PDB file of C-alpha atoms and ligand atoms in Angstrom:
ATOM      1  CA  MET A  16       0.000   0.000   0.000  1.00 51.00           C
ATOM      2  CA  SER A  17       1.383   3.438  -0.889  1.00 66.00           C
ATOM      3  CA  THR A  18       1.733   6.107   1.769  1.00 82.00           C
ATOM      4  CA  ALA A  19       0.551   9.692   1.442  1.00 90.00           C
ATOM      5  CA  PRO A  20       3.420  12.037   0.558  1.00 95.00           C
ATOM      6  CA  LYS A  21       4.770  14.393   3.222  1.00 97.00           C
ATOM      7  CA  PHE A  22       6.254  17.631   1.930  1.00 98.00           C
ATOM      8  CA  VAL A  23       9.139  19.552   3.455  1.00 98.00           C
ATOM      9  CA  ILE A  24       9.521  22.740   1.455  1.00 98.00           C
ATOM     10  CA  GLY A  25      12.271  25.275   2.087  1.00 98.00           C
ATOM     11  CA  ASN A  26      11.572  28.892   1.149  1.00 98.00           C
ATOM     12  CA  TRP A  27      14.873  30.751   1.173  1.00 98.00           C
ATOM     13  CA  LYS A  28      13.179  34.077   0.341  1.00 98.00           C
ATOM     14  CA  MET A  29      15.835  36.729  -0.529  1.00 97.00           C
ATOM     15  CA  GLN A  30      18.192  35.487   2.114  1.00 96.00           C
ATOM     16  CA  ALA A  31      21.002  33.309   0.833  1.00 90.00           C
ATOM     17  CA  GLN A  32      23.864  34.886  -1.096  1.00 93.00           C
ATOM     18  CA  HIS A  33      24.844  33.004  -4.234  1.00 96.00           C
ATOM     19  CA  GLU A  34      27.765  30.892  -3.008  1.00 96.00           C
ATOM     20  CA  ARG A  35      26.100  30.230   0.319  1.00 97.00           C
ATOM     21  CA  GLY A  36      22.952  29.053  -1.448  1.00 97.00           C
ATOM     22  CA  LEU A  37      24.874  26.624  -3.623  1.00 97.00           C
ATOM     23  CA  THR A  38      26.764  25.257  -0.619  1.00 98.00           C
ATOM     24  CA  LEU A  39      23.511  24.860   1.304  1.00 98.00           C
ATOM     25  CA  ALA A  40      21.871  23.008  -1.600  1.00 98.00           C
ATOM     26  CA  GLY A  41      24.935  20.782  -1.901  1.00 97.00           C
ATOM     27  CA  ASP A  42      25.009  19.973   1.822  1.00 97.00           C
ATOM     28  CA  VAL A  43      21.296  19.119   1.945  1.00 97.00           C
ATOM     29  CA  THR A  44      21.414  16.972  -1.179  1.00 96.00           C
ATOM     30  CA  LYS A  45      24.541  15.115  -0.126  1.00 95.00           C
ATOM     31  CA  ALA A  46      23.032  14.293   3.289  1.00 96.00           C
ATOM     32  CA  LEU A  47      19.829  13.026   1.661  1.00 96.00           C
ATOM     33  CA  GLU A  48      21.828  10.944  -0.756  1.00 94.00           C
ATOM     34  CA  ASP A  49      23.911   9.420   2.047  1.00 93.00           C
ATOM     35  CA  THR A  50      20.862   8.632   4.208  1.00 93.00           C
ATOM     36  CA  PRO A  51      17.793   8.715   1.955  1.00 92.00           C
ATOM     37  CA  PRO A  52      14.504   9.412   3.718  1.00 93.00           C
ATOM     38  CA  PRO A  53      11.585   7.093   2.894  1.00 94.00           C
ATOM     39  CA  SER A  54      10.076   7.638  -0.528  1.00 93.00           C
ATOM     40  CA  HIS A  55       6.948   9.401   0.738  1.00 95.00           C
ATOM     41  CA  ILE A  56       9.076  12.339   1.953  1.00 97.00           C
ATOM     42  CA  ARG A  57       9.158  15.046  -0.743  1.00 97.00           C
ATOM     43  CA  THR A  58      11.786  17.736  -0.232  1.00 98.00           C
ATOM     44  CA  VAL A  59      11.564  20.936  -2.254  1.00 98.00           C
ATOM     45  CA  ILE A  60      14.084  23.788  -2.235  1.00 98.00           C
ATOM     46  CA  CYS A  61      12.883  27.236  -3.342  1.00 98.00           C
ATOM     47  CA  PRO A  62      15.854  29.579  -3.820  1.00 98.00           C
ATOM     48  CA  PRO A  63      15.755  33.089  -5.309  1.00 98.00           C
ATOM     49  CA  TYR A  64      15.481  33.272  -9.133  1.00 98.00           C
ATOM     50  CA  THR A  65      19.209  33.917  -9.586  1.00 97.00           C
ATOM     51  CA  GLN A  66      20.107  30.620  -7.930  1.00 98.00           C
ATOM     52  CA  LEU A  67      17.581  28.346  -9.628  1.00 98.00           C
ATOM     53  CA  SER A  68      19.891  27.163 -12.349  1.00 97.00           C
ATOM     54  CA  GLY A  69      22.868  26.606 -10.033  1.00 97.00           C
ATOM     55  CA  VAL A  70      20.797  24.798  -7.415  1.00 97.00           C
ATOM     56  CA  ASN A  71      19.128  22.666 -10.088  1.00 97.00           C
ATOM     57  CA  HIS A  72      22.538  21.622 -11.343  1.00 97.00           C
ATOM     58  CA  ILE A  73      23.523  20.562  -7.821  1.00 96.00           C
ATOM     59  CA  LEU A  74      20.277  18.661  -7.171  1.00 95.00           C
ATOM     60  CA  ARG A  75      20.558  16.720 -10.414  1.00 93.00           C
ATOM     61  CA  LYS A  76      24.258  15.944  -9.962  1.00 91.00           C
ATOM     62  CA  HIS A  77      23.294  13.755  -7.031  1.00 85.00           C
ATOM     63  CA  ASP A  78      21.720  10.393  -7.427  1.00 79.00           C
ATOM     64  CA  LEU A  79      18.242  11.193  -6.086  1.00 86.00           C
ATOM     65  CA  PRO A  80      15.001  10.850  -8.055  1.00 87.00           C
ATOM     66  CA  THR A  81      13.397  14.183  -8.983  1.00 86.00           C
ATOM     67  CA  GLU A  82      10.276  13.609  -6.905  1.00 85.00           C
ATOM     68  CA  ARG A  83      12.414  13.051  -3.783  1.00 91.00           C
ATOM     69  CA  ILE A  84      14.194  16.407  -4.035  1.00 95.00           C
ATOM     70  CA  SER A  85      12.883  19.074  -6.349  1.00 97.00           C
ATOM     71  CA  LEU A  86      13.386  22.672  -7.214  1.00 98.00           C
ATOM     72  CA  GLY A  87      10.760  25.355  -6.676  1.00 98.00           C
ATOM     73  CA  ALA A  88      10.561  29.081  -7.369  1.00 98.00           C
ATOM     74  CA  GLN A  89       9.065  31.758  -5.125  1.00 98.00           C
ATOM     75  CA  ASP A  90       6.807  33.503  -7.635  1.00 98.00           C
ATOM     76  CA  CYS A  91       6.019  33.828 -11.342  1.00 98.00           C
ATOM     77  CA  TYR A  92       4.291  36.322 -13.621  1.00 98.00           C
ATOM     78  CA  PRO A  93       0.735  35.599 -14.858  1.00 98.00           C
ATOM     79  CA  ALA A  94       1.469  36.182 -18.567  1.00 97.00           C
ATOM     80  CA  PRO A  95       3.420  33.635 -20.643  1.00 96.00           C
ATOM     81  CA  SER A  96       5.651  36.299 -22.255  1.00 96.00           C
ATOM     82  CA  GLY A  97       5.656  39.945 -23.236  1.00 97.00           C
ATOM     83  CA  PRO A  98       7.018  43.369 -22.376  1.00 98.00           C
ATOM     84  CA  PHE A  99       7.097  42.885 -18.583  1.00 98.00           C
ATOM     85  CA  THR A 100      10.381  44.322 -17.388  1.00 98.00           C
ATOM     86  CA  GLY A 101      11.812  42.506 -14.416  1.00 97.00           C
ATOM     87  CA  ASP A 102       9.277  39.675 -14.444  1.00 98.00           C
ATOM     88  CA  ILE A 103       9.772  35.945 -14.960  1.00 98.00           C
ATOM     89  CA  SER A 104       7.255  33.612 -16.612  1.00 98.00           C
ATOM     90  CA  ALA A 105       6.284  30.157 -15.386  1.00 98.00           C
ATOM     91  CA  LYS A 106       7.745  28.597 -18.544  1.00 98.00           C
ATOM     92  CA  MET A 107      11.102  30.253 -17.853  1.00 98.00           C
ATOM     93  CA  LEU A 108      11.086  28.601 -14.437  1.00 98.00           C
ATOM     94  CA  THR A 109      10.495  25.163 -15.922  1.00 98.00           C
ATOM     95  CA  GLU A 110      13.396  25.767 -18.303  1.00 98.00           C
ATOM     96  CA  LEU A 111      15.628  26.129 -15.238  1.00 97.00           C
ATOM     97  CA  GLY A 112      14.394  22.874 -13.757  1.00 97.00           C
ATOM     98  CA  ALA A 113      11.676  24.134 -11.399  1.00 98.00           C
ATOM     99  CA  ARG A 114       8.749  21.765 -10.700  1.00 98.00           C
ATOM    100  CA  TYR A 115       6.989  23.877  -8.072  1.00 98.00           C
ATOM    101  CA  VAL A 116       6.249  27.548  -7.541  1.00 98.00           C
ATOM    102  CA  ILE A 117       5.145  29.312  -4.352  1.00 98.00           C
ATOM    103  CA  LEU A 118       2.330  31.765  -5.101  1.00 98.00           C
ATOM    104  CA  GLY A 119       0.549  34.343  -2.961  1.00 98.00           C
ATOM    105  CA  HIS A 120       2.991  34.269  -0.070  1.00 98.00           C
ATOM    106  CA  SER A 121       1.888  36.864   2.499  1.00 97.00           C
ATOM    107  CA  GLU A 122       5.077  38.837   1.858  1.00 98.00           C
ATOM    108  CA  ARG A 123       4.038  39.194  -1.785  1.00 98.00           C
ATOM    109  CA  ARG A 124       0.430  39.935  -0.900  1.00 97.00           C
ATOM    110  CA  GLN A 125       1.709  42.632   1.467  1.00 96.00           C
ATOM    111  CA  ASN A 126       4.776  44.070  -0.305  1.00 97.00           C
ATOM    112  CA  HIS A 127       3.541  43.771  -3.883  1.00 97.00           C
ATOM    113  CA  GLY A 128      -0.170  44.295  -3.359  1.00 97.00           C
ATOM    114  CA  GLU A 129      -1.011  40.881  -4.801  1.00 98.00           C
ATOM    115  CA  THR A 130      -4.734  40.240  -4.723  1.00 98.00           C
ATOM    116  CA  ASP A 131      -6.480  36.878  -4.809  1.00 98.00           C
ATOM    117  CA  ALA A 132      -7.414  37.586  -8.440  1.00 98.00           C
ATOM    118  CA  VAL A 133      -3.767  38.118  -9.415  1.00 98.00           C
ATOM    119  CA  ILE A 134      -2.747  34.979  -7.560  1.00 98.00           C
ATOM    120  CA  ARG A 135      -5.432  32.997  -9.384  1.00 98.00           C
ATOM    121  CA  GLN A 136      -4.017  34.227 -12.718  1.00 98.00           C
ATOM    122  CA  LYS A 137      -0.586  33.075 -11.588  1.00 98.00           C
ATOM    123  CA  VAL A 138      -2.001  29.670 -10.610  1.00 98.00           C
ATOM    124  CA  LYS A 139      -3.398  29.329 -14.146  1.00 98.00           C
ATOM    125  CA  ALA A 140      -0.091  30.361 -15.709  1.00 98.00           C
ATOM    126  CA  ALA A 141       1.928  28.021 -13.505  1.00 98.00           C
ATOM    127  CA  THR A 142      -0.369  25.081 -14.183  1.00 98.00           C
ATOM    128  CA  ALA A 143      -0.350  25.739 -17.934  1.00 98.00           C
ATOM    129  CA  ALA A 144       3.454  25.651 -17.865  1.00 98.00           C
ATOM    130  CA  GLY A 145       3.463  22.340 -15.982  1.00 98.00           C
ATOM    131  CA  LEU A 146       4.448  23.702 -12.570  1.00 98.00           C
ATOM    132  CA  ILE A 147       2.816  22.610  -9.317  1.00 98.00           C
ATOM    133  CA  PRO A 148       1.540  25.742  -7.546  1.00 98.00           C
ATOM    134  CA  ILE A 149       1.950  26.041  -3.772  1.00 98.00           C
ATOM    135  CA  VAL A 150      -0.639  28.660  -2.833  1.00 98.00           C
ATOM    136  CA  CYS A 151      -0.217  30.395   0.523  1.00 98.00           C
ATOM    137  CA  ILE A 152      -3.194  31.518   2.566  1.00 98.00           C
ATOM    138  CA  GLY A 153      -3.391  32.843   6.105  1.00 98.00           C
ATOM    139  CA  GLU A 154      -4.933  35.488   8.288  1.00 98.00           C
ATOM    140  CA  HIS A 155      -3.305  38.502   9.964  1.00 97.00           C
ATOM    141  CA  LEU A 156      -3.214  38.724  13.749  1.00 97.00           C
ATOM    142  CA  ALA A 157      -5.914  41.413  13.908  1.00 97.00           C
ATOM    143  CA  GLU A 158      -8.204  39.302  11.703  1.00 97.00           C
ATOM    144  CA  ARG A 159      -7.661  36.335  13.990  1.00 97.00           C
ATOM    145  CA  ASN A 160      -8.256  38.351  17.146  1.00 96.00           C
ATOM    146  CA  GLU A 161     -11.418  39.847  15.698  1.00 97.00           C
ATOM    147  CA  GLY A 162     -12.719  36.349  14.937  1.00 96.00           C
ATOM    148  CA  ARG A 163     -12.461  36.861  11.167  1.00 97.00           C
ATOM    149  CA  ALA A 164      -9.940  34.129  10.340  1.00 97.00           C
ATOM    150  CA  ALA A 165     -12.557  31.784   8.896  1.00 97.00           C
ATOM    151  CA  SER A 166     -13.959  34.341   6.474  1.00 97.00           C
ATOM    152  CA  VAL A 167     -10.438  35.449   5.434  1.00 98.00           C
ATOM    153  CA  LEU A 168      -9.434  31.869   4.674  1.00 98.00           C
ATOM    154  CA  ALA A 169     -12.691  31.213   2.838  1.00 97.00           C
ATOM    155  CA  GLY A 170     -12.157  34.346   0.714  1.00 97.00           C
ATOM    156  CA  GLN A 171      -8.567  33.420  -0.106  1.00 98.00           C
ATOM    157  CA  ILE A 172      -9.489  29.856  -1.069  1.00 97.00           C
ATOM    158  CA  GLU A 173     -12.379  31.051  -3.223  1.00 97.00           C
ATOM    159  CA  GLY A 174     -10.371  33.894  -4.753  1.00 97.00           C
ATOM    160  CA  SER A 175      -6.919  32.505  -5.334  1.00 98.00           C
ATOM    161  CA  LEU A 176      -7.581  28.894  -6.333  1.00 97.00           C
ATOM    162  CA  THR A 177      -8.972  27.886  -9.706  1.00 95.00           C
ATOM    163  CA  ARG A 178     -11.894  25.444  -9.917  1.00 91.00           C
ATOM    164  CA  GLY A 179      -9.717  22.712 -11.332  1.00 89.00           C
ATOM    165  CA  PHE A 180      -6.880  23.445  -8.902  1.00 95.00           C
ATOM    166  CA  ARG A 181      -4.211  20.752  -8.847  1.00 94.00           C
ATOM    167  CA  GLY A 182      -1.569  21.897  -6.466  1.00 97.00           C
ATOM    168  CA  ILE A 183      -0.714  22.424  -2.831  1.00 98.00           C
ATOM    169  CA  VAL A 184      -2.165  24.840  -0.277  1.00 98.00           C
ATOM    170  CA  ALA A 185       0.061  26.210   2.492  1.00 98.00           C
ATOM    171  CA  TYR A 186      -1.705  27.580   5.546  1.00 98.00           C
ATOM    172  CA  GLU A 187       0.598  30.238   6.949  1.00 98.00           C
ATOM    173  CA  PRO A 188      -0.932  32.457   9.626  1.00 98.00           C
ATOM    174  CA  VAL A 189       0.813  35.790   8.972  1.00 97.00           C
ATOM    175  CA  TRP A 190       1.400  36.277  12.704  1.00 97.00           C
ATOM    176  CA  ALA A 191       3.355  33.008  12.879  1.00 97.00           C
ATOM    177  CA  ILE A 192       5.786  33.863  10.067  1.00 97.00           C
ATOM    178  CA  GLY A 193       9.231  34.745  11.377  1.00 95.00           C
ATOM    179  CA  SER A 194       7.820  35.371  14.858  1.00 96.00           C
ATOM    180  CA  GLY A 195       8.864  32.203  16.636  1.00 95.00           C
ATOM    181  CA  ILE A 196       5.192  31.627  17.510  1.00 94.00           C
ATOM    182  CA  THR A 197       3.188  28.691  16.221  1.00 94.00           C
ATOM    183  CA  PRO A 198      -0.558  28.179  16.735  1.00 96.00           C
ATOM    184  CA  SER A 199      -1.623  25.735  19.429  1.00 95.00           C
ATOM    185  CA  HIS A 200      -2.429  22.183  18.413  1.00 95.00           C
ATOM    186  CA  GLU A 201      -6.159  22.866  18.947  1.00 96.00           C
ATOM    187  CA  GLU A 202      -6.159  26.053  16.903  1.00 96.00           C
ATOM    188  CA  LEU A 203      -4.301  24.431  14.033  1.00 97.00           C
ATOM    189  CA  GLN A 204      -6.597  21.424  14.132  1.00 97.00           C
ATOM    190  CA  ARG A 205      -9.620  23.761  13.881  1.00 97.00           C
ATOM    191  CA  LYS A 206      -8.120  25.748  10.991  1.00 97.00           C
ATOM    192  CA  LEU A 207      -7.161  22.585   9.146  1.00 96.00           C
ATOM    193  CA  SER A 208     -10.661  21.152   9.496  1.00 96.00           C
ATOM    194  CA  LEU A 209     -12.025  24.407   8.123  1.00 96.00           C
ATOM    195  CA  ILE A 210      -9.616  24.453   5.163  1.00 97.00           C
ATOM    196  CA  ARG A 211     -10.357  20.789   4.455  1.00 95.00           C
ATOM    197  CA  ALA A 212     -14.083  21.598   4.430  1.00 95.00           C
ATOM    198  CA  LEU A 213     -13.660  24.667   2.184  1.00 95.00           C
ATOM    199  CA  LEU A 214     -11.482  23.025  -0.465  1.00 95.00           C
ATOM    200  CA  PRO A 215     -14.066  20.625  -1.980  1.00 93.00           C
ATOM    201  CA  MET A 216     -16.546  23.502  -2.175  1.00 91.00           C
ATOM    202  CA  ARG A 217     -14.075  25.545  -4.235  1.00 91.00           C
ATOM    203  CA  LEU A 218     -12.939  22.613  -6.331  1.00 89.00           C
ATOM    204  CA  MET A 219     -16.523  21.347  -6.625  1.00 84.00           C
ATOM    205  CA  THR A 220     -15.369  17.810  -6.036  1.00 82.00           C
ATOM    206  CA  ASP A 221     -14.607  15.534  -3.114  1.00 81.00           C
ATOM    207  CA  ASP A 222     -12.389  13.370  -5.252  1.00 79.00           C
ATOM    208  CA  ILE A 223      -9.245  15.437  -5.260  1.00 81.00           C
ATOM    209  CA  ARG A 224      -7.156  15.473  -2.117  1.00 88.00           C
ATOM    210  CA  VAL A 225      -5.161  18.702  -2.160  1.00 95.00           C
ATOM    211  CA  PRO A 226      -2.100  18.477   0.093  1.00 97.00           C
ATOM    212  CA  VAL A 227      -2.288  21.143   2.825  1.00 97.00           C
ATOM    213  CA  LEU A 228       0.923  22.287   4.503  1.00 98.00           C
ATOM    214  CA  TYR A 229       1.521  24.351   7.586  1.00 98.00           C
ATOM    215  CA  GLY A 230       4.050  27.225   7.543  1.00 98.00           C
ATOM    216  CA  GLY A 231       5.200  29.776  10.099  1.00 98.00           C
ATOM    217  CA  SER A 232       8.213  29.438  12.450  1.00 97.00           C
ATOM    218  CA  VAL A 233       8.574  25.712  11.779  1.00 97.00           C
ATOM    219  CA  THR A 234      11.529  24.005  13.457  1.00 97.00           C
ATOM    220  CA  SER A 235      12.401  20.349  13.921  1.00 96.00           C
ATOM    221  CA  VAL A 236      11.058  20.548  17.469  1.00 95.00           C
ATOM    222  CA  GLN A 237       7.458  21.243  16.416  1.00 92.00           C
ATOM    223  CA  THR A 238       7.523  19.214  13.202  1.00 96.00           C
ATOM    224  CA  PRO A 239       6.332  15.906  14.742  1.00 95.00           C
ATOM    225  CA  SER A 240       3.405  17.565  16.505  1.00 94.00           C
ATOM    226  CA  LEU A 241       2.511  19.679  13.430  1.00 96.00           C
ATOM    227  CA  LEU A 242       2.553  16.635  11.192  1.00 96.00           C
ATOM    228  CA  SER A 243       0.513  14.601  13.653  1.00 95.00           C
ATOM    229  CA  ILE A 244      -2.429  16.979  13.118  1.00 95.00           C
ATOM    230  CA  ASP A 245      -5.088  15.412  10.983  1.00 92.00           C
ATOM    231  CA  GLY A 246      -4.996  16.938   7.504  1.00 92.00           C
ATOM    232  CA  VAL A 247      -1.452  18.393   7.617  1.00 96.00           C
ATOM    233  CA  ASP A 248       0.579  16.996   4.730  1.00 97.00           C
ATOM    234  CA  GLY A 249       3.836  18.795   5.294  1.00 98.00           C
ATOM    235  CA  VAL A 250       5.586  21.994   6.270  1.00 98.00           C
ATOM    236  CA  LEU A 251       6.703  25.157   4.507  1.00 98.00           C
ATOM    237  CA  VAL A 252       9.884  26.329   6.175  1.00 98.00           C
ATOM    238  CA  GLY A 253      11.477  29.779   6.026  1.00 98.00           C
ATOM    239  CA  SER A 254      14.350  30.629   8.397  1.00 97.00           C
ATOM    240  CA  ALA A 255      15.067  27.046   9.417  1.00 98.00           C
ATOM    241  CA  SER A 256      15.662  26.102   5.758  1.00 98.00           C
ATOM    242  CA  LEU A 257      18.666  28.441   5.599  1.00 98.00           C
ATOM    243  CA  GLU A 258      20.954  26.126   7.573  1.00 98.00           C
ATOM    244  CA  ALA A 259      21.549  22.622   6.254  1.00 98.00           C
ATOM    245  CA  GLN A 260      21.444  21.048   9.699  1.00 98.00           C
ATOM    246  CA  SER A 261      18.184  22.638  10.822  1.00 98.00           C
ATOM    247  CA  PHE A 262      16.496  21.835   7.494  1.00 98.00           C
ATOM    248  CA  LEU A 263      17.772  18.250   7.611  1.00 98.00           C
ATOM    249  CA  ASP A 264      16.537  17.930  11.198  1.00 98.00           C
ATOM    250  CA  ILE A 265      13.052  18.891   9.975  1.00 98.00           C
ATOM    251  CA  ILE A 266      13.224  16.330   7.174  1.00 98.00           C
ATOM    252  CA  ARG A 267      14.312  13.659   9.671  1.00 97.00           C
ATOM    253  CA  ALA A 268      11.568  14.686  12.083  1.00 96.00           C
ATOM    254  CA  ALA A 269       9.020  14.352   9.250  1.00 97.00           C
ATOM    255  CA  THR A 270      10.441  10.915   8.496  1.00 94.00           C
ATOM    256  CA  GLU A 271       9.731   9.764  12.016  1.00 90.00           C
ATOM    257  CA  VAL A 272       6.049  10.732  11.994  1.00 87.00           C
ATOM    258  CA  PRO A 273       3.964   7.628  11.239  1.00 81.00           C
ATOM    259  CA  SER A 274       2.558   8.027   7.742  1.00 71.00           C
ATOM    260  CA  SER A 275      -0.962   7.263   6.662  1.00 65.00           C
ATOM    261  CA  SER A 276      -2.201   5.828   3.399  1.00 56.00           C
ATOM    262  CA  PRO A 277      -3.779   8.290   0.985  1.00 54.00           C
ATOM    263  CA  SER A 278      -7.495   8.833   1.537  1.00 46.00           C
TER     264      SER A 278
HETATM  265  P1  PGA B 329       9.444  31.181   8.775  1.00 64.23           P
HETATM  266  O1  PGA B 329       8.851  31.537   7.312  1.00 64.23           O
HETATM  267  O2  PGA B 329       9.613  29.694   8.833  1.00 64.23           O
HETATM  268  O3  PGA B 329      10.754  31.914   8.825  1.00 64.23           O
HETATM  269  O4  PGA B 329       8.465  31.678   9.772  1.00 64.23           O
HETATM  270  C1  PGA B 329       7.858  30.730   6.747  1.00 64.23           C
HETATM  271  C2  PGA B 329       7.400  31.299   5.431  1.00 64.23           C
HETATM  272  O5  PGA B 329       7.316  32.533   5.310  1.00 64.23           O
HETATM  273  O6  PGA B 329       7.106  30.548   4.480  1.00 64.23           O
END
């Protein structure tokens, strides 16, 4: 019987200088090659655009199947090509070896004014180019404290996912990102149940199981408890993905969580 995949996705953001990024990718890949995690563990590294090609070269130099360790980008432009100075299309990402792309991260929603509608266009573009979109959703602290988290999440799911969405959703409460705070087990369980209930309504089918990840201050210490929550299929890791050892510790922690068969 096959086991459901567990994703460990590292989002380097704009934080690793070129040589450091390549060394980090090399260290992670070498360690995974020396002690391969079970096949249901899917590791994805998402470096800045400028490092995609170099990191891809390193990942493929090692003897690991693509689905075990893959390359992802942190954004793409909605149009396939055209006069868009400074932008990068989904197709260009695939040409550099990317299989995944993070879309709608809260830092892009906030710093670049990305709306759900724009994110949905990006999802379409990414899917058309053959990329797997990882769409981030999550409420701000004030929205949570005012009891509006459920409607925010419902709006983001409705607005940023396409009807035929085939990708990954990452629940990242904005207040947990980079803060060292993670939601309690109970709160996360509640949010996950809500997201799991909202997804089939948006997709208009019960048949597709969309992997849902948790992100926000993930370390190896919380990984087992995060992954033990019903409906969590992996973690999206920021700061802790910038050191080989801490990222590898998270991968190992994910390995130790008993895995379920796909539902
Ligand atoms: P963090 O970032 O792990 O540093 O909180 C997570 C993210 O922004 O994806």
